[in-house]
Short mmCIF file of C-alpha atoms in Angstrom, two decimals:
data_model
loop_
_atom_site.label_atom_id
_atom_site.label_comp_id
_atom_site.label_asym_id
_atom_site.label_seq_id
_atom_site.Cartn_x
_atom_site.Cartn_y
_atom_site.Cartn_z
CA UNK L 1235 2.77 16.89 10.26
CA UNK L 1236 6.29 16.39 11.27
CA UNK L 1237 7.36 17.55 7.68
CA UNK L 1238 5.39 21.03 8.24
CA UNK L 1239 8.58 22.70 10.56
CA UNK L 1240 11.00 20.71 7.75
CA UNK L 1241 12.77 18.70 10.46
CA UNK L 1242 12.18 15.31 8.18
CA UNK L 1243 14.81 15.61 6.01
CA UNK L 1244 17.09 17.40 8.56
CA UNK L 1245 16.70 14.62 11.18
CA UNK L 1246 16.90 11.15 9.11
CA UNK L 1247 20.06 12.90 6.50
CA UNK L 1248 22.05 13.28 10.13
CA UNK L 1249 20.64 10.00 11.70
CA UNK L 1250 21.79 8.11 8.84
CA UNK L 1251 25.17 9.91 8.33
CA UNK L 1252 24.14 12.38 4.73
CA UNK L 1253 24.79 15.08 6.44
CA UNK L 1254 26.54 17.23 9.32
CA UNK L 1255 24.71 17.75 12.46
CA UNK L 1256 24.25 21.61 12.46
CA UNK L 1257 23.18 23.87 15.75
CA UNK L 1258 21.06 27.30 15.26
CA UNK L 1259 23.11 28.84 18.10
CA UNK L 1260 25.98 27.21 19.76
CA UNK L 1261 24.23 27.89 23.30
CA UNK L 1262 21.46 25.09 21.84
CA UNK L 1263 23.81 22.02 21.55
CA UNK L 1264 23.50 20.87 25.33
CA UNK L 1265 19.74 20.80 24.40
CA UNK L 1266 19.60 19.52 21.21
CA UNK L 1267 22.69 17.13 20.70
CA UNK L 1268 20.69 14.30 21.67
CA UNK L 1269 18.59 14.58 19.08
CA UNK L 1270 21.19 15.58 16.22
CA UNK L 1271 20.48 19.45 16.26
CA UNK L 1272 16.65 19.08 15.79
CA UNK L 1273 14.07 19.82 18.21
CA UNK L 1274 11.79 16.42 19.00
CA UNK L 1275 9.87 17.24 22.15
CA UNK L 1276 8.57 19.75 23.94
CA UNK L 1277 10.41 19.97 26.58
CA UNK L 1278 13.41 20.60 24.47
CA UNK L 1279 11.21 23.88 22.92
CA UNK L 1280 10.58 24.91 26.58
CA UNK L 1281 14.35 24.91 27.17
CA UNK L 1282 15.45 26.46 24.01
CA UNK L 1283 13.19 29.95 24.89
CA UNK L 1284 14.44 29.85 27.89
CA UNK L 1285 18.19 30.10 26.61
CA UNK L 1286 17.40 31.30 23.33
CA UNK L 1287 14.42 33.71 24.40
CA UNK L 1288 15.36 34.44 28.36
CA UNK L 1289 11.43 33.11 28.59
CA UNK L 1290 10.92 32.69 32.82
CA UNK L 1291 9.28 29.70 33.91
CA UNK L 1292 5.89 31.52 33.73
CA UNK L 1293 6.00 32.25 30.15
CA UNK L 1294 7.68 29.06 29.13
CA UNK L 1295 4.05 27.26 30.60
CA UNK L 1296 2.24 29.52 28.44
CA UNK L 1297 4.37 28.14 25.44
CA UNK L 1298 3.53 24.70 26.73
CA UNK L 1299 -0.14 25.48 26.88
CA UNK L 1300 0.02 27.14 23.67
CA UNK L 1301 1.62 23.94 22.61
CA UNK L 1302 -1.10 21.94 23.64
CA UNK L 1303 -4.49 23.95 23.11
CA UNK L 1304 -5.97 21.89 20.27
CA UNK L 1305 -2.35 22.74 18.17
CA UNK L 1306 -3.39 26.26 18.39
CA UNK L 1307 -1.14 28.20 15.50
CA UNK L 1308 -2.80 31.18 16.89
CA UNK L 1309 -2.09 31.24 19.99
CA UNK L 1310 1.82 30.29 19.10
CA UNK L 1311 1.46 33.93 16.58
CA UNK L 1312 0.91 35.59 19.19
CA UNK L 1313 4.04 34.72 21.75
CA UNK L 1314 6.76 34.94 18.29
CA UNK L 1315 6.79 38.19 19.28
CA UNK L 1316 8.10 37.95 22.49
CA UNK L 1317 10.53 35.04 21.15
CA UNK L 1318 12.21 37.39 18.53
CA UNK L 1319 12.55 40.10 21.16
CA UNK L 1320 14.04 37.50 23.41
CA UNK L 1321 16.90 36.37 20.57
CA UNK L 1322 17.71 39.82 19.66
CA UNK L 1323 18.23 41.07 23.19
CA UNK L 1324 20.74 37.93 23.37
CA UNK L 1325 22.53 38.55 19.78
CA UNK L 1326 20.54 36.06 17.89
CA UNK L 1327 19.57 37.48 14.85
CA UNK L 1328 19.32 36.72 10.96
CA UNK L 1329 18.86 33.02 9.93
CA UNK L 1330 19.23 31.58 13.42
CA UNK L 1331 16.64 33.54 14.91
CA UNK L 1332 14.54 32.30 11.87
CA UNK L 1333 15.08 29.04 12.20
CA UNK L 1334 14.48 28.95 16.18
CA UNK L 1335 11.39 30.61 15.95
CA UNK L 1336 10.18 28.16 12.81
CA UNK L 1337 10.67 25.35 14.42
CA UNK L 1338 8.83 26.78 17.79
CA UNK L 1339 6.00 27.64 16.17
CA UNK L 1340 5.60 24.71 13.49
CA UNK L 1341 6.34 22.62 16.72
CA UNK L 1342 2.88 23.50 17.92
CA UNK L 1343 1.41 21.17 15.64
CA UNK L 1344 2.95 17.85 15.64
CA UNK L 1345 5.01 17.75 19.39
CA UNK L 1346 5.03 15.85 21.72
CA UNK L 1347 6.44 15.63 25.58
CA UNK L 1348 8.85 13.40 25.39
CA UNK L 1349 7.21 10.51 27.24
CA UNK L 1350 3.87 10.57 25.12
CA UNK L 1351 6.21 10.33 22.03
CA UNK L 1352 7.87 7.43 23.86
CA UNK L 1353 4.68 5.84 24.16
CA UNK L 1354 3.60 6.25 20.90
CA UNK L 1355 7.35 4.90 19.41
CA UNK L 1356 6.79 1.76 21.56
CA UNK L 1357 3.68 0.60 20.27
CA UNK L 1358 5.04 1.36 16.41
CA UNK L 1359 8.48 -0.42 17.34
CA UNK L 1360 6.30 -3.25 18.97
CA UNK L 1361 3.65 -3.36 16.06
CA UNK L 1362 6.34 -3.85 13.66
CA UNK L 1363 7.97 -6.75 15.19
CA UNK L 1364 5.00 -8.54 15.52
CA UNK L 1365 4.57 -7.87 11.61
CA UNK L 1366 7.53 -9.10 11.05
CA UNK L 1367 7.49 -12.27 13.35
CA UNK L 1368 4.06 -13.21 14.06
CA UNK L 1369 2.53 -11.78 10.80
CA UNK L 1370 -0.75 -14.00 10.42
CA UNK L 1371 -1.54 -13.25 14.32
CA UNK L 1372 -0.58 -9.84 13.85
CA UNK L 1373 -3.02 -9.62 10.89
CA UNK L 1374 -5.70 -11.94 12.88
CA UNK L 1375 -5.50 -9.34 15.83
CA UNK L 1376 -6.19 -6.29 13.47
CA UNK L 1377 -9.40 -7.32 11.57
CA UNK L 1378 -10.63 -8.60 14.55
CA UNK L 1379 -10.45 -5.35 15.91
CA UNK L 1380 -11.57 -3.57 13.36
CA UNK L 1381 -12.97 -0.71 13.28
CA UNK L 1382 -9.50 0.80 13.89
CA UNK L 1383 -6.72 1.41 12.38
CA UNK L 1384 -5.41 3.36 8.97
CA UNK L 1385 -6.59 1.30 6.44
CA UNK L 1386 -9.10 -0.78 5.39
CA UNK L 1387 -9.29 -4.69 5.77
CA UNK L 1388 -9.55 -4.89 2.13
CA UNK L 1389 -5.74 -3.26 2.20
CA UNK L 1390 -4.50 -4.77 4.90
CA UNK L 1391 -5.66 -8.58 3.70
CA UNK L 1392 -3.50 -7.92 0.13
CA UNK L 1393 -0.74 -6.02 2.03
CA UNK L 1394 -0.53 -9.60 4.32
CA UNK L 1395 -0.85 -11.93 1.34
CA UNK L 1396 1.93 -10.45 -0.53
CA UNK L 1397 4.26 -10.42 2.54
CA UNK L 1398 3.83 -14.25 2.70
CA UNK L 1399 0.22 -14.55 4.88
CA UNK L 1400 -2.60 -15.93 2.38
CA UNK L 1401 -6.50 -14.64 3.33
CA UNK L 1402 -9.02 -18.03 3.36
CA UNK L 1403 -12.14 -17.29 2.41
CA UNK L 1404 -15.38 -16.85 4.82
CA UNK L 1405 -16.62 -20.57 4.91
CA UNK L 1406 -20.05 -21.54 6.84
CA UNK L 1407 -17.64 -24.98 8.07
CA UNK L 1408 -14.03 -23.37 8.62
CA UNK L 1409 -14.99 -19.61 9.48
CA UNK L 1410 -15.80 -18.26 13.18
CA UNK L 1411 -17.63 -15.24 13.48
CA UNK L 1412 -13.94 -13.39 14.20
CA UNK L 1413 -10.85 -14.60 11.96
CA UNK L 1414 -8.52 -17.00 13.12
CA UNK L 1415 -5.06 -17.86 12.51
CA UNK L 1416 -5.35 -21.43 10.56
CA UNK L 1417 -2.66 -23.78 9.18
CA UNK L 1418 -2.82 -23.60 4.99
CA UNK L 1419 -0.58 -24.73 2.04
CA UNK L 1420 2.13 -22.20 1.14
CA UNK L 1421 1.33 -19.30 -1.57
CA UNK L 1422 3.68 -18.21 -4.31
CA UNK L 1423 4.72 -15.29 -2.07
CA UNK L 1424 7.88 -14.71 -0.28
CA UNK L 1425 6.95 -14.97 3.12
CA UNK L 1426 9.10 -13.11 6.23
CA UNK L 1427 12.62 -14.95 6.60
CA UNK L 1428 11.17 -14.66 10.72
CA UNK L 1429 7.84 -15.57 10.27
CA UNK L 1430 6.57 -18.80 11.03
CA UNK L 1431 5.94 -20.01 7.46
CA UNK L 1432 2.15 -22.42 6.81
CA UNK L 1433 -0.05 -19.87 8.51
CA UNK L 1434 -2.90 -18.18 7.06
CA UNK L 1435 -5.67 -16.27 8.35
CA UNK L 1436 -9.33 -17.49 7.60
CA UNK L 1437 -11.39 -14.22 7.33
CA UNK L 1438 -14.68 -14.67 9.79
CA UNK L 1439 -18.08 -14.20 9.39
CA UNK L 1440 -18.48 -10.74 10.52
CA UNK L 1441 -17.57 -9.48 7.46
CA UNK L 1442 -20.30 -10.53 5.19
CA UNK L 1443 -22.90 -7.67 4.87
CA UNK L 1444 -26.19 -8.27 6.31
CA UNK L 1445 -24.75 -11.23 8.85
CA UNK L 1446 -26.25 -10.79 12.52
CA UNK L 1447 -23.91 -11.25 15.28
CA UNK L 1448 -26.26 -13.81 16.41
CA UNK L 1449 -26.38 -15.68 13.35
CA UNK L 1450 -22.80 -16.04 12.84
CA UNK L 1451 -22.25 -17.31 16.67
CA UNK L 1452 -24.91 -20.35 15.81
CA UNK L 1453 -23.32 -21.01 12.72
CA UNK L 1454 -20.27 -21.18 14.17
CA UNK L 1455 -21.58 -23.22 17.18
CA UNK L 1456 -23.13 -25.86 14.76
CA UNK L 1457 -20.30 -26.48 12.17
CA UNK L 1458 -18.12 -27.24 15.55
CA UNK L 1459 -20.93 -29.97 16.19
CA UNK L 1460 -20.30 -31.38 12.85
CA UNK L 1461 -19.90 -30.05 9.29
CA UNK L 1462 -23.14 -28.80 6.95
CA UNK L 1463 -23.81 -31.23 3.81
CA UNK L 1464 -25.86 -28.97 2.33
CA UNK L 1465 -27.61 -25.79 2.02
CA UNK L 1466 -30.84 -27.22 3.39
CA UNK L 1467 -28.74 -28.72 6.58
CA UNK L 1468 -27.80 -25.31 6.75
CA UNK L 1469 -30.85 -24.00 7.11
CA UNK L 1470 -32.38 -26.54 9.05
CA UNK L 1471 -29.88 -26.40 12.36
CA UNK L 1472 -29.75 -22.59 12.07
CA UNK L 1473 -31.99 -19.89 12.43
CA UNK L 1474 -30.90 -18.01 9.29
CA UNK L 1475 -32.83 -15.02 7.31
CA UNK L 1476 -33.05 -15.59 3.57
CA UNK L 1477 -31.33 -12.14 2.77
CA UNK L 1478 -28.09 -14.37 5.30
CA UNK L 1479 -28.14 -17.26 2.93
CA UNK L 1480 -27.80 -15.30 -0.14
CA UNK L 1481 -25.27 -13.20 1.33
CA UNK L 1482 -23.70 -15.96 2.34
CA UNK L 1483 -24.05 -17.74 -0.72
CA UNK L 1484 -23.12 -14.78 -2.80
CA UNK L 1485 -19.53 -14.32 -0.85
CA UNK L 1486 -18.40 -17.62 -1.50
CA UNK L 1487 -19.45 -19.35 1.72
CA UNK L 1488 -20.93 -22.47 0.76
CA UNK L 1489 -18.05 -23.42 -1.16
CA UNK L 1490 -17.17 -26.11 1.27
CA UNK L 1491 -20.23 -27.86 0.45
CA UNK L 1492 -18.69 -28.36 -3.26
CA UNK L 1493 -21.37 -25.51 -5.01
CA UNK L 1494 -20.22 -23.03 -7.08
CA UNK L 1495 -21.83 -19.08 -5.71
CA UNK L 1496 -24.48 -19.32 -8.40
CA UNK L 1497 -25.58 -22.88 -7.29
CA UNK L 1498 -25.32 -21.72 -3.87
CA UNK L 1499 -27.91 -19.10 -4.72
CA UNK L 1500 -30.08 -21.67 -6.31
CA UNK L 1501 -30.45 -23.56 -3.76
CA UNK L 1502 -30.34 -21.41 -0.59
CA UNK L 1503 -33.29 -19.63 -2.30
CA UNK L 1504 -35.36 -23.20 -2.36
CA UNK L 1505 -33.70 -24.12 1.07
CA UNK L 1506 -35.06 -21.27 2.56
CA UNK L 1507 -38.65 -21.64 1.66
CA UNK L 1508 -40.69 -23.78 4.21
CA UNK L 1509 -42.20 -26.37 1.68
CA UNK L 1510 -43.44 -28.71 4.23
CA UNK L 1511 -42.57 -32.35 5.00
CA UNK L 1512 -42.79 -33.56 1.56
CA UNK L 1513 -39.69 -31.84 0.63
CA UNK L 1514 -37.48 -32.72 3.68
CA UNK L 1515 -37.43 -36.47 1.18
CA UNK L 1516 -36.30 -34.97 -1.90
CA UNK L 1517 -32.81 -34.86 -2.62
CA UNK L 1518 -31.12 -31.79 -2.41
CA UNK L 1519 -32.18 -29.04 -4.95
CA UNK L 1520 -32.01 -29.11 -8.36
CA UNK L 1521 -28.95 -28.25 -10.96
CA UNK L 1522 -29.05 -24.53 -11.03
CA UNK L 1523 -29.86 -23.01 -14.44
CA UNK L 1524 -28.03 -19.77 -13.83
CA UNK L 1525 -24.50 -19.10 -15.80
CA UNK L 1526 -21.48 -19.75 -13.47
CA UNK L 1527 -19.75 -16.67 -12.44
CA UNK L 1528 -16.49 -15.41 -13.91
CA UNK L 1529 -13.29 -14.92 -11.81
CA UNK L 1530 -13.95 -11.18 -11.98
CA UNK L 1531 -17.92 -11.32 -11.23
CA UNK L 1532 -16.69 -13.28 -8.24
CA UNK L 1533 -14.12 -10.85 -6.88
CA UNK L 1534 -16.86 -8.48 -7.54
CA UNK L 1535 -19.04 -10.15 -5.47
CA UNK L 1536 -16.56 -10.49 -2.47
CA UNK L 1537 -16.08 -6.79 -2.37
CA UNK L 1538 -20.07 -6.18 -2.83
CA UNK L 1539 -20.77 -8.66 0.10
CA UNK L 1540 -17.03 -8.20 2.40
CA UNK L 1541 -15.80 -5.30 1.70
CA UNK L 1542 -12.75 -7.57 0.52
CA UNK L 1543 -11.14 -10.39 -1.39
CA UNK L 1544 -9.31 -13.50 -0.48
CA UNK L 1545 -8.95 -13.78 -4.58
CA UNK L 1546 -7.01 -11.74 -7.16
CA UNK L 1547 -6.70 -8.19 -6.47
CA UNK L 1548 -9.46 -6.24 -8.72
CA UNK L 1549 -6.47 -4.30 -10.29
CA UNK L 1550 -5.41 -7.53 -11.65
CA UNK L 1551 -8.23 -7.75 -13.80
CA UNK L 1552 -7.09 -4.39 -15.93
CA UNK L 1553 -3.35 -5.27 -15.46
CA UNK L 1554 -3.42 -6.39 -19.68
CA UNK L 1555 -5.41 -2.76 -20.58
CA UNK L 1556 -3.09 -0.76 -18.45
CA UNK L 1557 -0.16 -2.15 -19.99
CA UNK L 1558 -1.31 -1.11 -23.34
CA UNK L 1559 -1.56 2.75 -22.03
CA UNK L 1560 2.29 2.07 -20.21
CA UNK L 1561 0.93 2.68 -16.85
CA UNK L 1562 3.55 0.79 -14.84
CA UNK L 1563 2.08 -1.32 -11.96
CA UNK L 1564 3.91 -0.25 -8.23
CA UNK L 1565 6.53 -3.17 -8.56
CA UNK L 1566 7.84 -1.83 -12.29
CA UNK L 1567 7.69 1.55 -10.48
CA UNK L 1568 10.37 0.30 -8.14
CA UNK L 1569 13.34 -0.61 -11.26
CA UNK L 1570 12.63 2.47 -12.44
CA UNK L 1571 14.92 5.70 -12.17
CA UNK L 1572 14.40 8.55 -9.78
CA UNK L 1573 13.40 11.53 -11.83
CA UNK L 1574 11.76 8.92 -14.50
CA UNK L 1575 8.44 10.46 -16.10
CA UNK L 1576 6.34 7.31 -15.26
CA UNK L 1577 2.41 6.87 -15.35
CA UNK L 1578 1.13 4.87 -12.58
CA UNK L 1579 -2.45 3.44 -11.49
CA UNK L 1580 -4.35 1.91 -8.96
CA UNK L 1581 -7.64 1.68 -6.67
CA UNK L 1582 -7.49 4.80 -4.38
CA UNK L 1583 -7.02 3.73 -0.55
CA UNK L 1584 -6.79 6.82 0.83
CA UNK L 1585 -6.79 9.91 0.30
CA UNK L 1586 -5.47 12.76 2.59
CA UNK L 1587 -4.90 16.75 2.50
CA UNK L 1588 -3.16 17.56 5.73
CA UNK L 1589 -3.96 21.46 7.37
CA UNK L 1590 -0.07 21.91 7.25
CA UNK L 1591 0.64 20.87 3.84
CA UNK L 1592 -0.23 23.84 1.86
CA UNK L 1593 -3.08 22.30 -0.01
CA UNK L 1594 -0.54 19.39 -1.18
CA UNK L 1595 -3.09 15.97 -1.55
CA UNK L 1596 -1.58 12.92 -0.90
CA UNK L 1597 -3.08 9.69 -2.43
CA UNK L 1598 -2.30 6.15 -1.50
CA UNK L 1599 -2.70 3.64 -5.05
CA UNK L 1600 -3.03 0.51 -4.82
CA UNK L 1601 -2.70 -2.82 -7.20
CA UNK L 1602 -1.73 -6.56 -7.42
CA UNK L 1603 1.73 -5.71 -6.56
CA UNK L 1604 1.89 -3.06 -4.03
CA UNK L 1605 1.68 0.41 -3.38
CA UNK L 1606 2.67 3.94 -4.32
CA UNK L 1607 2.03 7.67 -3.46
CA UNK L 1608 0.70 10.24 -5.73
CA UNK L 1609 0.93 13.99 -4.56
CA UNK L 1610 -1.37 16.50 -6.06
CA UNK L 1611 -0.69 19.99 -6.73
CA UNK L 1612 -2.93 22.80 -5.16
CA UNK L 1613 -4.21 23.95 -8.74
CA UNK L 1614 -4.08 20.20 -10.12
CA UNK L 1615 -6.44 19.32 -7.17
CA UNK L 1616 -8.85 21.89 -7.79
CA UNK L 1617 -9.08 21.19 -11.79
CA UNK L 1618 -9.62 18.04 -11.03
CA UNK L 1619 -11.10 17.46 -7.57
CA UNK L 1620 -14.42 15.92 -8.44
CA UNK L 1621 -12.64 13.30 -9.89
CA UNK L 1622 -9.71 12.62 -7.64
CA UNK L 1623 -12.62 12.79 -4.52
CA UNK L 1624 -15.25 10.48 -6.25
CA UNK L 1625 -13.44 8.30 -8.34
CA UNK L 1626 -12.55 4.68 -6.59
CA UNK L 1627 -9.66 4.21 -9.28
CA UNK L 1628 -6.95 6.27 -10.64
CA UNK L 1629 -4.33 6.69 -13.54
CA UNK L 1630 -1.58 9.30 -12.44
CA UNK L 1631 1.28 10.53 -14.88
CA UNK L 1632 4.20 12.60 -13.31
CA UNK L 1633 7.92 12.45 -11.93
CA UNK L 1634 9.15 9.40 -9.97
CA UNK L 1635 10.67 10.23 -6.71
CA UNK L 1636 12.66 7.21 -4.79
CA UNK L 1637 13.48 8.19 -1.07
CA UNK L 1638 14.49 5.56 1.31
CA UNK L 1639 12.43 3.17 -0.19
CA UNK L 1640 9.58 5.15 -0.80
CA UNK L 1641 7.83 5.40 -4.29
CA UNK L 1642 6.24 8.75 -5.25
CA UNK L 1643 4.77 10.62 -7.80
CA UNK L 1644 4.15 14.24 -8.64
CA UNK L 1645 1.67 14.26 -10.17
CA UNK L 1646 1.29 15.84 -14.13
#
């Protein structure tokens, strides 16, 4: 929202030295030199009608009402009026009274007082050391609390794992019902040069589909008596429902017990049957007759019964077919040149239209490598809005943009 006054570019050119910092009015800089020229919190708006504007105290509350009343645009309409006759009393006029009064009214909906945005600046400054230094706890802390947050799990579990922090898989005999931060081998990926390196996180329990609280919490009580042997130990020190073993079995969770998922589903389904005595002496079930799963069927699976993956990323799976069509994955977007005319794919993580944006959409892509920003035309959108809305997977073709380390394209 920040972008809808255009105070982005203004404020992070002059913070980082591209440009000169530039005053509407000379009678401004006492207000705004802190901030390089560009108005950051309300109070600084209050003070600027006051010099600008000659707004008393009175009206300067109703701005700061106006300010706050659910980011009313209407309500800020209606006192421009009184801001422009303000200026022009005082010899503002032309292009500084136009900017003044843009960025008081576009203010309206994204300020904050100054000690709110304080606030919120602490918790991103402190969220992103912990990221940085603590990365499996950091990652631990946020799917435990989910729901919360901007993205999914799903995103958040491959945005870790390429960073350095590899996901272990929900296991009846390793996995609580919340993740845990867990010792693990190194992956191929380049972890943090701060982070402390040998630390996973081993996804819990509560993310299998179907998995009572209550279930998971004797599950996990059991396995820290001693570990399951087999599906029908499983079943026989907890109270499980047969739709939680083949959930279980289907995401992978037996595969401490040395079964494949398909072989977990054979025998969980024969485990869970109450046969009688006579089959307490047999020997644990039968080979399974059902065809192993594939690397894909299993990711599959994990996303059908987590929501997520602790395998390949699904994208990798198409990476060979969306080579042959030159769609670049988000790391060959990065060598390429700003300005390139690149095509670019992914699974869609979100999607967002912001109020202030002019009917702009925005959409996050994701594959095995990273991510990267589409953004939508207005008349693009609505040609093609059933499928950018409905469709869990795109292929966009447009103009690269590279700015400050941030991949974009326009989409074509």
């Amino acid at each position: 929202l920040f972008r809808s006054g255009g105070m982005v570019h203004p404020f992070f050119d002059r913070r980082q030295r591209r440009a000169p910092v530039e005053y509407p009015h000379p009678s401004l800089e006492p207000i705004l030199k802190r901030t390089l020229g560009v108005p950051l919190f309300q109070e600084q708006l209050l003070r600027i009608a006051m010099v600008a504007a000659g707004f008393t105290g009175g009206e300067a509350e109703e701005l700061r009402r106006a300010m706050g009343c659910k980011r009313s645009s209407e309500r800020m309409a209606a006192i421009e009026q009184r801001l422009r006759d303000g200026m022009t009393e005082r010899g503002i006029v032309g292009e500084a009274q136009e900017q003044i009064v843009r960025s008081i009214t576009s203010f309206a909906l994204y300020g904050f007082p100054e000690s709110h945005a304080a606030s919120f600046a602490l918790i991103a400054y402190a969220s992103c050391w912990l990221k940085a230094h603590h990365p499996a706890a950091f990652l631990c802390a946020l799917l435990n609390a989910w729901p919360m947050g901007f993205y999914h799990p799903a995103t958040l579990v491959k945005d870790a794992e390429r960073h350095g922090t590899p996901p272990l898989p929900i296991d009846v005999n390793r996995s609580g019902w919340g993740c845990r931060v867990e010792a693990c081998r190194s992956t191929g990926a380049r972890p943090s040069s701060t982070a402390s390196p040998g630390l996973g996180v081993r996804l819990g329990m509560r993310f299998v589909r179907g998995l009572r609280a209550s279930a998971g919490d004797v599950i996990e009580r059991e396995a820290a008596k001693g570990a399951f042997s087999s599906p029908r130990d499983l079943v026989r020190r907890c109270p499980l429902r047969e739709n939680e073993l083949t959930a279980l079995a289907h995401a992978g969770a037996l595969g401490s017990l040395d079964l494949t998922r398909r072989a977990a589903l054979w025998q969980v389904a024969a485990a869970s049957k109450d046969l009688g005595p006579l089959y307490d002496t047999l020997d644990d079930g039968s080979a399974s007759p059902l065809s192993e799963m594939s690397r894909f069927e299993e990711t599959v699976s994990d996303y059908a019964t987590t929501e997520m993956t602790a395998g390949p990323h699904l994208i990798a799976y198409y990476r060979a077919a969306l080579k042959r069509h030159a769609v670049l994955s988000a790391a060959e977007l990065d060598r390429c040149r700003d300005g390139d005319v690149v095509r670019m794919g992914g699974a869609v993580v979100v999607r967002q239209r912001p109020g202030t944006a002019k009917g702009f959409v925005f959409l996050s892509l994701e594959d095995e490598t990273g991510m990267a920003q589409a953004i939508v035309r207005p008349d693009l959108f609505r040609e093609s809005r059933a499928l950018i809305v409905a469709s869990p997977g795109l292929v966009v073709e447009g103009r690269l943009q590279k700015t400050d380390g941030t991949l974009s394209v326009k989409a074509e």
